[in-house]
Amino acid sequence: MTGNGRVGEPLIAASGIWKIFGPKADRIIGTSDAELSRAALREQTGCVAAVRDVSFEVWPGEVFVVMGLSGSGKSTLVRTLIRLIEPTAGTIRIAGQDVTAAGPAELRELRRHSVSMVFQHFGLLAHRRVIDNVAFGLEIRGMPKEQRLARARDLLALVGLEDVEKQFPDQLSGGMQQRVGVARAFATSPAVMLYDEPFSALDPLIRRDMQDEVCRLQEETGQTMVFITHDLPEALRLGDRIAIMRDGAIVQLGTPEEVVGSPADEYVENFVRDVPRSHVLTLRWIMREAEPDEILDGPRLDVRCVVRDAVPALAGSERPVVAVDGDRVVGVVDRTAALQAMAGEGG
């Protein structure tokens, strides 16, 4: 994944987003009622705060994952980004455009050209062949038939479905249908892809395949993605950064390594308790500075190497491992540090 190199402006900038459902919802923000728990707010005002004062940025080429339990507000949040749900307050900019100030025509253009969304339910057109489903967004844009079909064939090849272009959706497995949905979303070359729990209805093996597919597509295309999930392993696998939501608010935002290595509170700690730390933490997390006169002749490993993969080198050498970033030595990793990182691992 390519989201670590931040160049230029963020592609998405969300600031102070609120979504409150209920009577006179816009009057709650800025009052003491806004500080109430969900249950107390509902009891006192009849309103539900689905998203509470959320701010974040997503950078070009980044995979930004929003995760949380059912009811945490993650799906409501992602829908406010393109105003499928109107935010009660806050500002959203996508690719330099003020989404919150956009009129109906501008919103239509944003959804056609800048953002594509992949839902849990595939939403394929049952009466159209696979290739026509993939080309549908281009047809709406008015692209000539030969051009849009050629583009659709390229995308089907990218997701490994070039052999089923003439079939209809109901002739495909669930996993294949979801690949068609992903190809359709990619077809319009959007600035941002929004995935709303797209694989949660799939069985575990197909789900794993689809995660592989998203990773591969992201690496090949450099696509910016916002990915919604309730599944922590999926979040850790896909995300450059993860925002964990609870009761409508973000309780921690960081890299997978930061979330697992330094959970912000007990809620996050419970989430990550069973994650094998050595599969997520890198040498950067556990290294120390080299002593001024220390001889650095141990095995050299990239600082981004996860602890698990560094174990053979640590076990096979009497010397500490030297963590490097390119040709530059950035730290030293002792066996003790690796053992401490792995101590108390679950699963």
mmCIF file of C-alpha atoms in Angstrom:
data_model
loop_
_atom_site.group_PDB
_atom_site.id
_atom_site.type_symbol
_atom_site.label_atom_id
_atom_site.label_comp_id
_atom_site.label_asym_id
_atom_site.label_seq_id
_atom_site.Cartn_x
_atom_site.Cartn_y
_atom_site.Cartn_z
ATOM 1 C CA MET A 1 0.000 0.000 0.000
ATOM 2 C CA THR A 2 1.134 3.468 -0.867
ATOM 3 C CA GLY A 3 -0.548 5.769 1.615
ATOM 4 C CA ASN A 4 2.519 6.693 3.667
ATOM 5 C CA GLY A 5 4.044 9.135 1.193
ATOM 6 C CA ARG A 6 1.903 12.238 1.691
ATOM 7 C CA VAL A 7 2.210 14.559 -1.262
ATOM 8 C CA GLY A 8 0.240 17.759 -1.753
ATOM 9 C CA GLU A 9 -3.209 18.245 -0.249
ATOM 10 C CA PRO A 10 -5.400 15.532 1.300
ATOM 11 C CA LEU A 11 -7.880 14.049 -1.164
ATOM 12 C CA ILE A 12 -10.589 13.962 1.504
ATOM 13 C CA ALA A 13 -10.803 16.447 4.369
ATOM 14 C CA ALA A 14 -13.685 16.007 6.809
ATOM 15 C CA SER A 15 -13.985 18.487 9.660
ATOM 16 C CA GLY A 16 -16.431 18.506 12.576
ATOM 17 C CA ILE A 17 -18.925 16.097 11.025
ATOM 18 C CA TRP A 18 -22.126 15.523 12.985
ATOM 19 C CA LYS A 19 -25.159 13.488 12.004
ATOM 20 C CA ILE A 20 -28.078 13.654 14.389
ATOM 21 C CA PHE A 21 -31.374 12.001 13.526
ATOM 22 C CA GLY A 22 -34.540 13.340 15.096
ATOM 23 C CA PRO A 23 -36.568 16.500 15.731
ATOM 24 C CA LYS A 24 -34.687 19.830 15.726
ATOM 25 C CA ALA A 25 -31.408 17.939 15.414
ATOM 26 C CA ASP A 26 -29.469 21.024 14.320
ATOM 27 C CA ARG A 27 -30.248 22.778 17.619
ATOM 28 C CA ILE A 28 -28.421 20.174 19.722
ATOM 29 C CA ILE A 29 -24.879 20.833 18.503
ATOM 30 C CA GLY A 30 -23.061 23.305 20.727
ATOM 31 C CA THR A 31 -25.376 22.716 23.699
ATOM 32 C CA SER A 32 -24.918 20.560 26.788
ATOM 33 C CA ASP A 33 -27.221 17.976 25.187
ATOM 34 C CA ALA A 34 -24.471 17.224 22.658
ATOM 35 C CA GLU A 35 -22.332 15.855 25.489
ATOM 36 C CA LEU A 36 -24.973 13.353 26.638
ATOM 37 C CA SER A 37 -24.586 9.621 26.090
ATOM 38 C CA ARG A 38 -26.590 8.140 23.228
ATOM 39 C CA ALA A 39 -29.218 6.700 25.568
ATOM 40 C CA ALA A 40 -29.584 9.934 27.552
ATOM 41 C CA LEU A 41 -29.790 12.053 24.395
ATOM 42 C CA ARG A 42 -32.524 9.830 22.974
ATOM 43 C CA GLU A 43 -34.447 9.912 26.256
ATOM 44 C CA GLN A 44 -34.241 13.686 26.696
ATOM 45 C CA THR A 45 -34.602 14.913 23.106
ATOM 46 C CA GLY A 46 -35.824 12.013 20.961
ATOM 47 C CA CYS A 47 -32.679 12.374 18.841
ATOM 48 C CA VAL A 48 -29.917 9.906 17.980
ATOM 49 C CA ALA A 49 -26.343 11.124 17.418
ATOM 50 C CA ALA A 50 -25.011 8.688 14.805
ATOM 51 C CA VAL A 51 -21.815 10.676 14.106
ATOM 52 C CA ARG A 52 -20.276 12.995 16.709
ATOM 53 C CA ASP A 53 -17.773 15.696 15.774
ATOM 54 C CA VAL A 54 -15.618 13.520 13.485
ATOM 55 C CA SER A 55 -12.603 14.968 11.668
ATOM 56 C CA PHE A 56 -10.017 13.192 9.516
ATOM 57 C CA GLU A 57 -8.021 13.470 6.299
ATOM 58 C CA VAL A 58 -7.318 10.886 3.622
ATOM 59 C CA TRP A 59 -4.251 11.305 1.436
ATOM 60 C CA PRO A 60 -3.776 10.366 -2.224
ATOM 61 C CA GLY A 61 -2.992 6.654 -2.583
ATOM 62 C CA GLU A 62 -3.991 5.854 1.006
ATOM 63 C CA VAL A 63 -6.221 3.010 2.177
ATOM 64 C CA PHE A 64 -8.114 4.554 5.087
ATOM 65 C CA VAL A 65 -10.158 2.078 7.116
ATOM 66 C CA VAL A 66 -13.053 3.040 9.375
ATOM 67 C CA MET A 67 -13.990 0.245 11.744
ATOM 68 C CA GLY A 68 -16.227 -0.331 14.713
ATOM 69 C CA LEU A 69 -18.990 -2.533 16.001
ATOM 70 C CA SER A 70 -22.513 -2.462 14.582
ATOM 71 C CA GLY A 71 -24.111 0.872 15.450
ATOM 72 C CA SER A 72 -20.808 2.711 15.903
ATOM 73 C CA GLY A 73 -21.647 5.167 13.095
ATOM 74 C CA LYS A 74 -19.128 4.026 10.496
ATOM 75 C CA SER A 75 -21.574 3.449 7.620
ATOM 76 C CA THR A 76 -23.447 6.675 8.379
ATOM 77 C CA LEU A 77 -20.118 8.527 8.317
ATOM 78 C CA VAL A 78 -19.058 7.201 4.925
ATOM 79 C CA ARG A 79 -22.450 8.056 3.441
ATOM 80 C CA THR A 80 -22.161 11.655 4.634
ATOM 81 C CA LEU A 81 -18.942 12.011 2.612
ATOM 82 C CA ILE A 82 -20.941 12.124 -0.629
ATOM 83 C CA ARG A 83 -24.186 13.249 1.037
ATOM 84 C CA LEU A 84 -26.140 10.069 0.522
ATOM 85 C CA ILE A 85 -26.927 11.051 4.106
ATOM 86 C CA GLU A 86 -26.935 14.797 4.784
ATOM 87 C CA PRO A 87 -24.577 15.753 7.631
ATOM 88 C CA THR A 88 -26.154 17.866 10.357
ATOM 89 C CA ALA A 89 -22.983 19.942 10.660
ATOM 90 C CA GLY A 90 -19.384 20.022 9.470
ATOM 91 C CA THR A 91 -17.494 20.460 6.209
ATOM 92 C CA ILE A 92 -16.301 17.875 3.679
ATOM 93 C CA ARG A 93 -13.922 18.470 0.800
ATOM 94 C CA ILE A 94 -13.132 15.840 -1.835
ATOM 95 C CA ALA A 95 -10.514 16.510 -4.515
ATOM 96 C CA GLY A 96 -10.652 20.211 -3.659
ATOM 97 C CA GLN A 97 -14.441 20.448 -3.973
ATOM 98 C CA ASP A 98 -16.595 21.604 -1.055
ATOM 99 C CA VAL A 99 -19.092 18.731 -0.948
ATOM 100 C CA THR A 100 -21.201 20.301 1.804
ATOM 101 C CA ALA A 101 -21.799 23.406 -0.328
ATOM 102 C CA ALA A 102 -22.473 21.521 -3.570
ATOM 103 C CA GLY A 103 -25.829 21.823 -5.310
ATOM 104 C CA PRO A 104 -27.734 18.851 -6.799
ATOM 105 C CA ALA A 105 -26.017 19.049 -10.201
ATOM 106 C CA GLU A 106 -22.548 19.294 -8.626
ATOM 107 C CA LEU A 107 -23.329 16.320 -6.377
ATOM 108 C CA ARG A 108 -24.374 14.230 -9.369
ATOM 109 C CA GLU A 109 -21.117 15.087 -11.106
ATOM 110 C CA LEU A 110 -19.119 14.237 -7.959
ATOM 111 C CA ARG A 111 -20.779 10.819 -7.716
ATOM 112 C CA ARG A 112 -20.341 10.141 -11.424
ATOM 113 C CA HIS A 113 -16.745 11.260 -11.787
ATOM 114 C CA SER A 114 -14.885 11.607 -8.485
ATOM 115 C CA VAL A 115 -16.228 8.891 -6.172
ATOM 116 C CA SER A 116 -17.377 5.295 -6.643
ATOM 117 C CA MET A 117 -19.001 3.218 -3.929
ATOM 118 C CA VAL A 118 -19.048 -0.555 -3.410
ATOM 119 C CA PHE A 119 -21.733 -1.823 -1.044
ATOM 120 C CA GLN A 120 -22.256 -5.107 0.783
ATOM 121 C CA HIS A 121 -25.178 -5.804 -1.542
ATOM 122 C CA PHE A 122 -23.768 -5.840 -5.026
ATOM 123 C CA GLY A 123 -26.586 -3.935 -6.766
ATOM 124 C CA LEU A 124 -25.828 -5.490 -10.147
ATOM 125 C CA LEU A 125 -28.397 -5.104 -12.930
ATOM 126 C CA ALA A 126 -29.835 -8.617 -13.291
ATOM 127 C CA HIS A 127 -31.057 -8.134 -16.873
ATOM 128 C CA ARG A 128 -27.667 -6.958 -18.150
ATOM 129 C CA ARG A 129 -24.617 -9.028 -19.005
ATOM 130 C CA VAL A 130 -21.529 -8.771 -16.834
ATOM 131 C CA ILE A 131 -19.675 -6.577 -19.320
ATOM 132 C CA ASP A 132 -22.630 -4.169 -19.543
ATOM 133 C CA ASN A 133 -22.802 -3.985 -15.746
ATOM 134 C CA VAL A 134 -19.139 -2.974 -15.606
ATOM 135 C CA ALA A 135 -19.645 -0.413 -18.390
ATOM 136 C CA PHE A 136 -22.838 1.044 -16.889
ATOM 137 C CA GLY A 137 -21.240 4.150 -15.339
ATOM 138 C CA LEU A 138 -19.460 4.921 -18.599
ATOM 139 C CA GLU A 139 -22.746 4.527 -20.498
ATOM 140 C CA ILE A 140 -24.365 7.099 -18.195
ATOM 141 C CA ARG A 141 -21.467 9.434 -18.983
ATOM 142 C CA GLY A 142 -22.210 9.053 -22.683
ATOM 143 C CA MET A 143 -19.033 7.223 -23.665
ATOM 144 C CA PRO A 144 -19.350 5.543 -27.094
ATOM 145 C CA LYS A 145 -20.199 1.842 -26.934
ATOM 146 C CA GLU A 146 -16.943 0.470 -28.354
ATOM 147 C CA GLN A 147 -14.842 2.566 -25.982
ATOM 148 C CA ARG A 148 -16.802 1.669 -22.872
ATOM 149 C CA LEU A 149 -16.822 -2.055 -23.694
ATOM 150 C CA ALA A 150 -13.071 -1.981 -24.282
ATOM 151 C CA ARG A 151 -12.602 -0.290 -20.896
ATOM 152 C CA ALA A 152 -14.931 -2.843 -19.254
ATOM 153 C CA ARG A 153 -12.936 -5.737 -20.754
ATOM 154 C CA ASP A 154 -9.722 -4.270 -19.350
ATOM 155 C CA LEU A 155 -11.307 -4.070 -15.884
ATOM 156 C CA LEU A 156 -12.700 -7.607 -16.082
ATOM 157 C CA ALA A 157 -9.208 -8.836 -16.929
ATOM 158 C CA LEU A 158 -7.857 -6.874 -13.940
ATOM 159 C CA VAL A 159 -10.230 -8.732 -11.562
ATOM 160 C CA GLY A 160 -9.779 -12.096 -13.312
ATOM 161 C CA LEU A 161 -13.256 -12.340 -14.888
ATOM 162 C CA GLU A 162 -12.514 -11.938 -18.591
ATOM 163 C CA ASP A 163 -14.124 -15.332 -19.300
ATOM 164 C CA VAL A 164 -17.583 -14.431 -17.959
ATOM 165 C CA GLU A 165 -18.270 -11.127 -19.730
ATOM 166 C CA LYS A 166 -21.332 -12.501 -21.579
ATOM 167 C CA GLN A 167 -22.922 -14.140 -18.551
ATOM 168 C CA PHE A 168 -25.613 -12.619 -16.334
ATOM 169 C CA PRO A 169 -25.076 -11.839 -12.625
ATOM 170 C CA ASP A 170 -27.277 -14.689 -11.362
ATOM 171 C CA GLN A 171 -25.002 -17.159 -13.161
ATOM 172 C CA LEU A 172 -22.050 -16.099 -10.962
ATOM 173 C CA SER A 173 -21.038 -16.970 -7.397
ATOM 174 C CA GLY A 174 -21.229 -14.330 -4.669
ATOM 175 C CA GLY A 175 -17.506 -13.705 -4.830
ATOM 176 C CA MET A 176 -17.581 -13.292 -8.605
ATOM 177 C CA GLN A 177 -20.521 -10.897 -8.351
ATOM 178 C CA GLN A 178 -18.565 -8.789 -5.883
ATOM 179 C CA ARG A 179 -15.613 -8.713 -8.302
ATOM 180 C CA VAL A 180 -17.985 -7.390 -10.970
ATOM 181 C CA GLY A 181 -19.083 -4.705 -8.492
ATOM 182 C CA VAL A 182 -15.464 -3.742 -7.844
ATOM 183 C CA ALA A 183 -14.690 -3.633 -11.579
ATOM 184 C CA ARG A 184 -17.753 -1.431 -12.175
ATOM 185 C CA ALA A 185 -16.598 0.973 -9.458
ATOM 186 C CA PHE A 186 -13.102 1.171 -10.986
ATOM 187 C CA ALA A 187 -14.410 1.696 -14.528
ATOM 188 C CA THR A 188 -14.983 5.431 -14.182
ATOM 189 C CA SER A 189 -11.451 6.015 -12.789
ATOM 190 C CA PRO A 190 -12.738 7.772 -9.658
ATOM 191 C CA ALA A 191 -10.483 9.818 -7.401
ATOM 192 C CA VAL A 192 -11.804 7.880 -4.391
ATOM 193 C CA MET A 193 -13.283 4.419 -3.860
ATOM 194 C CA LEU A 194 -15.648 3.996 -0.900
ATOM 195 C CA TYR A 195 -16.181 0.406 0.286
ATOM 196 C CA ASP A 196 -19.022 -0.099 2.776
ATOM 197 C CA GLU A 197 -18.533 -3.553 4.344
ATOM 198 C CA PRO A 198 -18.379 -5.041 0.842
ATOM 199 C CA PHE A 199 -17.288 -8.548 1.833
ATOM 200 C CA SER A 200 -19.216 -9.169 5.055
ATOM 201 C CA ALA A 201 -21.817 -11.351 3.307
ATOM 202 C CA LEU A 202 -19.177 -13.604 1.735
ATOM 203 C CA ASP A 203 -17.870 -16.832 3.221
ATOM 204 C CA PRO A 204 -14.403 -16.601 4.856
ATOM 205 C CA LEU A 205 -12.388 -18.091 1.981
ATOM 206 C CA ILE A 206 -13.981 -15.863 -0.661
ATOM 207 C CA ARG A 207 -13.646 -12.914 1.694
ATOM 208 C CA ARG A 208 -9.918 -13.557 1.970
ATOM 209 C CA ASP A 209 -9.651 -13.755 -1.823
ATOM 210 C CA MET A 210 -11.459 -10.431 -2.175
ATOM 211 C CA GLN A 211 -9.129 -8.806 0.378
ATOM 212 C CA ASP A 212 -6.201 -10.072 -1.705
ATOM 213 C CA GLU A 213 -7.903 -8.587 -4.758
ATOM 214 C CA VAL A 214 -8.302 -5.157 -3.150
ATOM 215 C CA CYS A 215 -4.661 -5.175 -2.000
ATOM 216 C CA ARG A 216 -3.499 -6.126 -5.488
ATOM 217 C CA LEU A 217 -5.706 -3.564 -7.239
ATOM 218 C CA GLN A 218 -4.571 -0.830 -4.875
ATOM 219 C CA GLU A 219 -0.909 -1.642 -5.480
ATOM 220 C CA GLU A 220 -1.403 -1.749 -9.255
ATOM 221 C CA THR A 221 -3.515 1.404 -9.549
ATOM 222 C CA GLY A 222 -2.528 3.545 -6.533
ATOM 223 C CA GLN A 223 -6.245 4.081 -5.932
ATOM 224 C CA THR A 224 -7.305 6.058 -2.856
ATOM 225 C CA MET A 225 -9.732 3.975 -0.804
ATOM 226 C CA VAL A 226 -11.960 4.441 2.228
ATOM 227 C CA PHE A 227 -12.911 1.021 3.551
ATOM 228 C CA ILE A 228 -15.635 0.395 6.153
ATOM 229 C CA THR A 229 -15.541 -2.839 8.173
ATOM 230 C CA HIS A 230 -16.418 -4.320 11.559
ATOM 231 C CA ASP A 231 -13.700 -6.952 11.158
ATOM 232 C CA LEU A 232 -10.354 -6.134 12.812
ATOM 233 C CA PRO A 233 -8.185 -8.614 10.864
ATOM 234 C CA GLU A 234 -9.599 -7.125 7.650
ATOM 235 C CA ALA A 235 -8.834 -3.600 8.879
ATOM 236 C CA LEU A 236 -5.271 -4.511 9.868
ATOM 237 C CA ARG A 237 -4.676 -6.280 6.576
ATOM 238 C CA LEU A 238 -5.949 -3.518 4.302
ATOM 239 C CA GLY A 239 -5.425 -0.237 6.098
ATOM 240 C CA ASP A 240 -2.569 2.241 5.936
ATOM 241 C CA ARG A 241 -4.403 3.962 8.779
ATOM 242 C CA ILE A 242 -7.401 2.883 10.836
ATOM 243 C CA ALA A 243 -10.036 5.029 12.546
ATOM 244 C CA ILE A 244 -11.840 3.100 15.280
ATOM 245 C CA MET A 245 -15.340 4.384 16.055
ATOM 246 C CA ARG A 246 -17.514 3.994 19.131
ATOM 247 C CA ASP A 247 -20.912 5.620 19.680
ATOM 248 C CA GLY A 248 -20.436 7.919 16.697
ATOM 249 C CA ALA A 249 -16.979 9.244 17.611
ATOM 250 C CA ILE A 250 -13.444 8.258 16.600
ATOM 251 C CA VAL A 251 -11.689 6.878 19.684
ATOM 252 C CA GLN A 252 -8.350 6.179 17.971
ATOM 253 C CA LEU A 253 -6.848 6.998 14.594
ATOM 254 C CA GLY A 254 -3.474 5.567 13.647
ATOM 255 C CA THR A 255 -1.514 3.008 11.685
ATOM 256 C CA PRO A 256 -2.246 -0.684 12.320
ATOM 257 C CA GLU A 257 0.999 -0.742 14.291
ATOM 258 C CA GLU A 258 -0.081 2.163 16.505
ATOM 259 C CA VAL A 259 -3.509 0.662 17.148
ATOM 260 C CA VAL A 260 -2.099 -2.746 18.125
ATOM 261 C CA GLY A 261 1.043 -1.503 19.864
ATOM 262 C CA SER A 262 -0.475 1.394 21.779
ATOM 263 C CA PRO A 263 -4.269 1.128 22.092
ATOM 264 C CA ALA A 264 -5.846 4.424 23.168
ATOM 265 C CA ASP A 265 -8.244 3.017 25.746
ATOM 266 C CA GLU A 266 -9.825 -0.153 27.110
ATOM 267 C CA TYR A 267 -12.308 -0.319 24.238
ATOM 268 C CA VAL A 268 -9.505 -0.456 21.641
ATOM 269 C CA GLU A 269 -7.457 -2.740 23.872
ATOM 270 C CA ASN A 270 -10.304 -5.255 23.903
ATOM 271 C CA PHE A 271 -10.475 -5.059 20.112
ATOM 272 C CA VAL A 272 -6.802 -5.878 19.613
ATOM 273 C CA ARG A 273 -6.299 -8.290 22.530
ATOM 274 C CA ASP A 274 -6.229 -11.420 20.358
ATOM 275 C CA VAL A 275 -4.112 -9.964 17.548
ATOM 276 C CA PRO A 276 -0.627 -11.553 17.358
ATOM 277 C CA ARG A 277 1.514 -8.454 17.914
ATOM 278 C CA SER A 278 4.495 -9.954 16.084
ATOM 279 C CA HIS A 279 2.383 -10.077 12.893
ATOM 280 C CA VAL A 280 1.711 -6.320 13.012
ATOM 281 C CA LEU A 281 4.535 -4.567 14.870
ATOM 282 C CA THR A 282 7.606 -3.712 12.781
ATOM 283 C CA LEU A 283 11.232 -3.277 13.725
ATOM 284 C CA ARG A 284 10.619 0.472 13.914
ATOM 285 C CA TRP A 285 8.354 -0.159 16.889
ATOM 286 C CA ILE A 286 10.837 -2.201 18.931
ATOM 287 C CA MET A 287 14.258 -0.898 17.863
ATOM 288 C CA ARG A 288 16.614 1.156 20.024
ATOM 289 C CA GLU A 289 19.307 3.638 19.046
ATOM 290 C CA ALA A 290 22.746 2.212 18.378
ATOM 291 C CA GLU A 291 25.399 2.923 21.026
ATOM 292 C CA PRO A 292 28.132 5.355 19.868
ATOM 293 C CA ASP A 293 30.827 2.651 19.719
ATOM 294 C CA GLU A 294 28.546 -0.320 18.908
ATOM 295 C CA ILE A 295 29.759 -2.632 16.130
ATOM 296 C CA LEU A 296 26.902 -2.962 13.641
ATOM 297 C CA ASP A 297 27.830 -6.216 11.932
ATOM 298 C CA GLY A 298 24.619 -8.164 12.602
ATOM 299 C CA PRO A 299 22.020 -9.086 9.955
ATOM 300 C CA ARG A 300 20.483 -6.070 8.208
ATOM 301 C CA LEU A 301 16.717 -5.939 7.804
ATOM 302 C CA ASP A 302 14.358 -3.292 6.465
ATOM 303 C CA VAL A 303 12.868 -1.251 9.317
ATOM 304 C CA ARG A 304 9.373 -2.045 7.937
ATOM 305 C CA CYS A 305 9.910 -5.783 8.443
ATOM 306 C CA VAL A 306 7.383 -7.213 10.930
ATOM 307 C CA VAL A 307 8.777 -8.843 14.071
ATOM 308 C CA ARG A 308 7.601 -12.323 13.096
ATOM 309 C CA ASP A 309 9.631 -12.207 9.881
ATOM 310 C CA ALA A 310 12.712 -10.964 11.750
ATOM 311 C CA VAL A 311 12.756 -13.903 14.201
ATOM 312 C CA PRO A 312 14.917 -16.234 12.018
ATOM 313 C CA ALA A 313 17.600 -13.540 11.655
ATOM 314 C CA LEU A 314 17.523 -12.785 15.388
ATOM 315 C CA ALA A 315 17.693 -16.482 16.281
ATOM 316 C CA GLY A 316 20.524 -17.202 13.854
ATOM 317 C CA SER A 317 22.896 -14.453 14.934
ATOM 318 C CA GLU A 318 24.786 -13.622 18.094
ATOM 319 C CA ARG A 319 24.661 -9.972 17.090
ATOM 320 C CA PRO A 320 21.578 -7.683 17.216
ATOM 321 C CA VAL A 321 19.713 -7.113 13.975
ATOM 322 C CA VAL A 322 20.485 -3.773 12.300
ATOM 323 C CA ALA A 323 17.327 -1.976 11.144
ATOM 324 C CA VAL A 324 17.861 -0.032 7.927
ATOM 325 C CA ASP A 325 15.834 2.327 5.772
ATOM 326 C CA GLY A 326 17.442 1.973 2.371
ATOM 327 C CA ASP A 327 21.188 2.362 3.012
ATOM 328 C CA ARG A 328 20.692 4.282 6.266
ATOM 329 C CA VAL A 329 20.987 2.579 9.664
ATOM 330 C CA VAL A 330 18.022 3.718 11.786
ATOM 331 C CA GLY A 331 18.230 1.445 14.826
ATOM 332 C CA VAL A 332 19.164 -1.848 16.457
ATOM 333 C CA VAL A 333 16.902 -4.722 17.518
ATOM 334 C CA ASP A 334 17.873 -7.105 20.314
ATOM 335 C CA ARG A 335 16.347 -10.519 20.950
ATOM 336 C CA THR A 336 14.935 -9.214 24.227
ATOM 337 C CA ALA A 337 12.953 -6.501 22.450
ATOM 338 C CA ALA A 338 11.499 -9.034 20.030
ATOM 339 C CA LEU A 339 10.560 -11.396 22.868
ATOM 340 C CA GLN A 340 8.868 -8.564 24.765
ATOM 341 C CA ALA A 341 6.899 -7.619 21.647
ATOM 342 C CA MET A 342 5.671 -11.207 21.347
ATOM 343 C CA ALA A 343 4.946 -11.654 25.070
ATOM 344 C CA GLY A 344 1.329 -12.348 25.909
ATOM 345 C CA GLU A 345 0.233 -12.759 22.312
ATOM 346 C CA GLY A 346 -3.205 -14.115 21.687
ATOM 347 C CA GLY A 347 -4.348 -16.324 18.762
#
